[in-house]
Coordinates of C-alpha atoms in Angstrom, one line a residue:
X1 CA 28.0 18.4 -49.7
X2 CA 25.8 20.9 -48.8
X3 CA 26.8 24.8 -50.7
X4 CA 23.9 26.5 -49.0
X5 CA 23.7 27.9 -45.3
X6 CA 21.2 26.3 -42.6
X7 CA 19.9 29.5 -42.7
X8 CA 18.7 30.0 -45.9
X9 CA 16.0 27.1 -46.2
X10 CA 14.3 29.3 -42.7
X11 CA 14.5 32.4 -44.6
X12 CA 13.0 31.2 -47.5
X13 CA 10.1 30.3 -44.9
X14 CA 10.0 33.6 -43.3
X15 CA 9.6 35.3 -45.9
X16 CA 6.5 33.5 -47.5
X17 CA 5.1 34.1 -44.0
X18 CA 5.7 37.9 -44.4
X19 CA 2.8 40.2 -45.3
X20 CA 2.7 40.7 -49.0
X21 CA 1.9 44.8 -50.3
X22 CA -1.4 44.7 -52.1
X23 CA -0.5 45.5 -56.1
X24 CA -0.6 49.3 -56.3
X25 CA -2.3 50.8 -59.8
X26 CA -0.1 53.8 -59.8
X27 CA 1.0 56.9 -57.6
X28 CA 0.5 54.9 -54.6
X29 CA -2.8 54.1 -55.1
X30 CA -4.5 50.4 -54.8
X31 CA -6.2 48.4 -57.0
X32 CA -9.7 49.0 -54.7
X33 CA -9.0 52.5 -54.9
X34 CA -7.6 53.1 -51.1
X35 CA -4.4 54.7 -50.4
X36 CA -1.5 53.7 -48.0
X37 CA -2.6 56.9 -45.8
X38 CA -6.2 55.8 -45.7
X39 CA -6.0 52.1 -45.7
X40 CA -2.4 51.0 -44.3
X41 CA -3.0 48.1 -43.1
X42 CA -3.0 44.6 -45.3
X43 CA -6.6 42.4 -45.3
X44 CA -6.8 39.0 -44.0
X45 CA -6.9 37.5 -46.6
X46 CA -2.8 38.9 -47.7
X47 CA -1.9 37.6 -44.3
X48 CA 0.3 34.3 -44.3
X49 CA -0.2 32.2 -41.3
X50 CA 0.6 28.6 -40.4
X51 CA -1.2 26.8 -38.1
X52 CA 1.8 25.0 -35.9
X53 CA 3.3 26.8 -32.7
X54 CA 6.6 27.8 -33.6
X55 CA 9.1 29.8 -31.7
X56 CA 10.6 32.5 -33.8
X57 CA 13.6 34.9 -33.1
X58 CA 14.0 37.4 -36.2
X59 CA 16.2 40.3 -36.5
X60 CA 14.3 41.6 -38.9
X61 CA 10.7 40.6 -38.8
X62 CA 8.4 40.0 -35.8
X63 CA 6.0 37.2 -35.4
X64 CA 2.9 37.1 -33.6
X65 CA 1.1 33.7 -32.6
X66 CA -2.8 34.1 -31.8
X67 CA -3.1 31.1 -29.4
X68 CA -6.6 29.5 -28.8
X69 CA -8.0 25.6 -27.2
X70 CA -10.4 25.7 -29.6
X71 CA -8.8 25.6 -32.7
X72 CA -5.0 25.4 -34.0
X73 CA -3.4 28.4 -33.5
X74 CA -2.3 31.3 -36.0
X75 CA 1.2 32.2 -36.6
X76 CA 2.0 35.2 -38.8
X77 CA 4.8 37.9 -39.3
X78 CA 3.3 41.5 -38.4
X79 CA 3.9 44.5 -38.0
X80 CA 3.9 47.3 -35.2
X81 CA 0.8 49.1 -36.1
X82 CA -1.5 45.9 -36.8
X83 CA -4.3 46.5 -34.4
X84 CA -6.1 44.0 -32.4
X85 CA -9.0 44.4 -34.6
X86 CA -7.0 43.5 -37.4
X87 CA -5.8 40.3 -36.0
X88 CA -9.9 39.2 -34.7
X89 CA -10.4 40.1 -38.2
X90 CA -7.7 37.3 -39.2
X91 CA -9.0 34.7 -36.4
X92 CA -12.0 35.4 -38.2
X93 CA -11.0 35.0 -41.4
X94 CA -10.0 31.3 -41.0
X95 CA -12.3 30.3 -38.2
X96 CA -15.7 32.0 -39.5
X97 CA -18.0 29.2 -38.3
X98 CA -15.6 28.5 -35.0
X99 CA -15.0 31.7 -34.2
X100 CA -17.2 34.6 -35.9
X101 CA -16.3 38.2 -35.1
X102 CA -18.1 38.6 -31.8
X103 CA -17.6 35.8 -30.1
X104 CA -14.0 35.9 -28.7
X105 CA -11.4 38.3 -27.1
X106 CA -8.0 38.8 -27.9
X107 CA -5.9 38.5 -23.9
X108 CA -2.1 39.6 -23.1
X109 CA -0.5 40.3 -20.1
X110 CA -3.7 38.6 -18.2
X111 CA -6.1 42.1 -19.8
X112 CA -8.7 42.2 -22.6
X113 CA -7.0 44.6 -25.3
X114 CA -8.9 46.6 -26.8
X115 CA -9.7 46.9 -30.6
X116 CA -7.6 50.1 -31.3
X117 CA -4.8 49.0 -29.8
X118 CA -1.5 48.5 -32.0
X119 CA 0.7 45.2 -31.7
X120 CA 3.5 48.2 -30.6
X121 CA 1.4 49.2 -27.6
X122 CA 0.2 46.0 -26.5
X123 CA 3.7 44.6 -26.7
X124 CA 5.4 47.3 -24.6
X125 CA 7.3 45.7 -22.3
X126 CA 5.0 46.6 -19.3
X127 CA 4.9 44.8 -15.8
X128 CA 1.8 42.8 -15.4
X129 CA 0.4 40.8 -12.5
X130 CA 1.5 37.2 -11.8
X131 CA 0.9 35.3 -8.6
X132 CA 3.9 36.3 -5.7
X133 CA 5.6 32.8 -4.0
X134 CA 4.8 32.7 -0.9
X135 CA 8.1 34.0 1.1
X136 CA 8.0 31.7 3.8
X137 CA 8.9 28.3 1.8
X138 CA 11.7 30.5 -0.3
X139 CA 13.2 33.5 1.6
X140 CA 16.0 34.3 -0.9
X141 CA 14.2 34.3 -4.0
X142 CA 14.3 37.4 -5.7
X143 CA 10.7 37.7 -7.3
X144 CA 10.2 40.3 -10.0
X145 CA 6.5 40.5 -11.7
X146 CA 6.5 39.7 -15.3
X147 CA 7.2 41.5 -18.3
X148 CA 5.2 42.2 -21.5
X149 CA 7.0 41.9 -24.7
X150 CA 8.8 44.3 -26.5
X151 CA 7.4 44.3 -30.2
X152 CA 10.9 45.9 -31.4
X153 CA 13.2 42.8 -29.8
X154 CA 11.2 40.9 -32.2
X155 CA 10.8 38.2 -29.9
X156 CA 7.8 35.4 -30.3
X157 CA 4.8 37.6 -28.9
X158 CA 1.4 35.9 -28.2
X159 CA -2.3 36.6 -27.9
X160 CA -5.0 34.2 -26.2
X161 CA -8.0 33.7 -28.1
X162 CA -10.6 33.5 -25.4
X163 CA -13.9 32.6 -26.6
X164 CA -16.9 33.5 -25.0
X165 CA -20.3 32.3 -23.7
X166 CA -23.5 32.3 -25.6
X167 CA -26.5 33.4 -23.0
X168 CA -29.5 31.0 -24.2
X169 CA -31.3 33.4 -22.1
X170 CA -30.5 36.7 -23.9
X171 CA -29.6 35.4 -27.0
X172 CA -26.0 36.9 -26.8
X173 CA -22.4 36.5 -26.1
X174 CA -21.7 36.8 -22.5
X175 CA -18.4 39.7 -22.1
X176 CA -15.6 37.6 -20.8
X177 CA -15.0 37.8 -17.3
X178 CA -11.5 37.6 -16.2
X179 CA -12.5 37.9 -12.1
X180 CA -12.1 35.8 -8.9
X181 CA -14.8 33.0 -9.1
X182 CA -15.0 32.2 -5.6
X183 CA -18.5 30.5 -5.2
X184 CA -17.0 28.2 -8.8
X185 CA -17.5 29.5 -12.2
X186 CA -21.4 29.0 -12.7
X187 CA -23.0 29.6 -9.1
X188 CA -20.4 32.7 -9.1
X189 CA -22.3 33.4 -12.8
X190 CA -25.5 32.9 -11.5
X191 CA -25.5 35.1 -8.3
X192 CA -23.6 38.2 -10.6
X193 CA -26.5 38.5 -12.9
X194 CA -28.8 38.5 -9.8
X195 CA -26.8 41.3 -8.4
X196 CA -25.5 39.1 -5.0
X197 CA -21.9 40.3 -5.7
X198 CA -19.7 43.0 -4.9
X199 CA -17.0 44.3 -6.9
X200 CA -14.6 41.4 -5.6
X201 CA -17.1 39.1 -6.4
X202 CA -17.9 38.3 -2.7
X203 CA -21.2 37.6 -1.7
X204 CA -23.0 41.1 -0.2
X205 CA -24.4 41.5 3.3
X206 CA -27.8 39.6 2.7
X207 CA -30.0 42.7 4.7
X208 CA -29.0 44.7 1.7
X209 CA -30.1 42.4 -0.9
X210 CA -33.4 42.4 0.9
X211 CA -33.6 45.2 1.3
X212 CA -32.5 46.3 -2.3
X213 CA -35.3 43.9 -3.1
X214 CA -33.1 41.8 -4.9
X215 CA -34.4 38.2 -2.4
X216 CA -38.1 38.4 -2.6
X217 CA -38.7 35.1 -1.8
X218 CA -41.3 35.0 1.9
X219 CA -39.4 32.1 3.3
X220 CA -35.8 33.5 3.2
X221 CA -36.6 36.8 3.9
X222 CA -38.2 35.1 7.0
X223 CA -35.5 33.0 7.6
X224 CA -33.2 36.2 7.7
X225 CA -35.4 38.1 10.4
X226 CA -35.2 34.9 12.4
X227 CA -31.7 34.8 12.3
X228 CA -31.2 38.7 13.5
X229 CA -33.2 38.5 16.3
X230 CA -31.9 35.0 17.5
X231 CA -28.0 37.0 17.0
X232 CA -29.3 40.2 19.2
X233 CA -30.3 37.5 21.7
X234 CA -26.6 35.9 22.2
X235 CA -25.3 39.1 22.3
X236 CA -27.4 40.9 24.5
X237 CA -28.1 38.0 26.8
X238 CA -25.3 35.5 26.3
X239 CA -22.5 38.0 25.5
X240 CA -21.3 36.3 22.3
X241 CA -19.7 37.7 20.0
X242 CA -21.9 38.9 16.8
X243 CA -20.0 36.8 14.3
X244 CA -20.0 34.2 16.4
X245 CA -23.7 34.4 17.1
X246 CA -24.6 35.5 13.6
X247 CA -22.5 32.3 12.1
X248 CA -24.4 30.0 14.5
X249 CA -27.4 31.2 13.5
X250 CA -26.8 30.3 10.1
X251 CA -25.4 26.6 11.2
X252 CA -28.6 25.0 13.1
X253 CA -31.3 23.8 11.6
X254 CA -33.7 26.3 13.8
X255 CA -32.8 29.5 12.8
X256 CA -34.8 31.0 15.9
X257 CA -34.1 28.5 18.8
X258 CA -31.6 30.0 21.4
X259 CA -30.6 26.7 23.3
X260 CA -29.7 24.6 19.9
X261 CA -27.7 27.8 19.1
X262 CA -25.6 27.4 22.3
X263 CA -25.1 23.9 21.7
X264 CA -23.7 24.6 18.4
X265 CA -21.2 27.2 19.7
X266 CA -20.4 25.2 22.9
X267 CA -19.5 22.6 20.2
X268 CA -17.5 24.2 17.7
X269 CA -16.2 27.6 18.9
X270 CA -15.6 26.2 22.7
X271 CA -12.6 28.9 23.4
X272 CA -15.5 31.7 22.7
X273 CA -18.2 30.3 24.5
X274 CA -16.2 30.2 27.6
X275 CA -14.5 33.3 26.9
X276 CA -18.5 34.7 26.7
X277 CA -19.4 32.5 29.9
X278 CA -16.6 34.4 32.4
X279 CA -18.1 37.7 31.1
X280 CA -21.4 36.8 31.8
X281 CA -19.9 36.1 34.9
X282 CA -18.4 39.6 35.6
X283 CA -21.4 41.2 34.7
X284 CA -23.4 39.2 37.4
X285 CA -21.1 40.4 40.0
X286 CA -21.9 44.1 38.7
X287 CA -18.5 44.6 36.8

């Protein structure tokens, strides 16, 4: 028959897990000489982690679980002032040749965090973005963004390990980039460091980029003034519209050729080309 509670064999557990006080000397101060105002915070080392995902609700201690793809994650209790640095530090610590310092971030509520920042602020129950259904296919549902943790409900909280890129190029790790890839992840990459995107990570206006000096190369510079003055033409003479005309321009295979251009468009965007066709109409009638 058992004469212990359920309980106890989990508290047993949580407490191992539980940050240990480094052995103090005497009047507060350490073994390596700090003191709790100048060092407060425990090394990785005194940490006590396991290595499987559990999901922990403590009154009295809060656990933190540093999640990661690349190797098993790192549960351990903490406390409200541990700083993000402090838990790279422990990542570190146990993963030096999968993850050195350096070559990861620490992500909640979809946003880098910073090294300074406590376990208390990053957990602080904040709103944070998450995509909105789409109304139309569920009217009645009451959407509410989500919520951050609270560190002092003591809840599970959790931190993505995201690791980052090594540039062969510059030798370095590439800064995580959380941002819309909309070209794919590498050509979207490739065109950044080139300077191609805007702040949405949307291709620029190509005249700028030429003229920003950023395309140098003689035939696509060409190919660009082909495709301008073929667009003046069906406006001014054919009265199409100019993202019509400038989108044609960039579909035929003759960037410069007027009739192939008005094949294309009597082809694919038949509603504008008449539309274009009854104006050139009025305007030969004097309207």
């Amino acid at each position: 028959r058992r004469t212990t509670p359920r309980w106890a064999a989990f508290t047993s557990v949580r407490s191992l897990l539980r940050p240990q006080p480094r052995p103090m000397v005497e009047n507060g101060v350490y073994e390596n000489g700090a003191t709790d105002a100048e060092d407060p915070l425990p090394r990785p080392e005194e940490i006590e982690i396991e290595t499987v995902d559990l999901y922990r609700h403590d009154e009295e201690q809060a656990y933190v679980t540093l999640m990661s793809q690349e190797v098993k994650s790192l549960n351990f209790a903490a406390e409200e002032n541990y700083t993000v640095r402090l838990c790279k530090e422990l990542v570190a610590y146990h993963y030096p040749d999968e993850l050195p310092l350096g070559s990861f971030e620490l992500l909640a509520s979809n946003k880098i965090r910073s090294d300074e920042e406590t376990l208390g602020e990053v957990f602080n129950g904040d709103e944070y973005y998450c995509d909105r259904p789409d109304e139309a296919e569920d009217p009645d549902f009451d959407w509410k963004p989500r919520k951050e943790q609270v560190f002092s409900d003591k809840m599970l909280m959790q931190l993505s390990i995201w690791k980052k890129e090594w540039d062969e190029e510059t030798k370095s790790y590439e800064p995580v980039d959380l941002s819309y890839m909309p070209y794919g992840k590498e050509l979207t990459k490739q065109w950044k460091k080139l300077g191609y995107l805007d702040g949405k990570n949307m291709l620029r206006d190509e005249g700028e980029l030429i003229a920003e000096g950023k395309i140098t190369d003689p035939d696509k510079i060409a190919d660009y003034r082909k495709r301008e003055g073929l667009t003046s033409t069906l406006r001014e003479t054919h009265l199409i519209r100019k993202k019509d005309a400038w989108e044609a321009a960039g579909e035929i295979e003759n960037k410069d050729d007027v009739d192939e251009a008005l094949a294309w468009l009597q082809r694919h965007k038949e509603k504008d080309y008449n539309a274009a066709l009854k104006l050139q109409g009025r305007r030969a009638e004097g309207e």
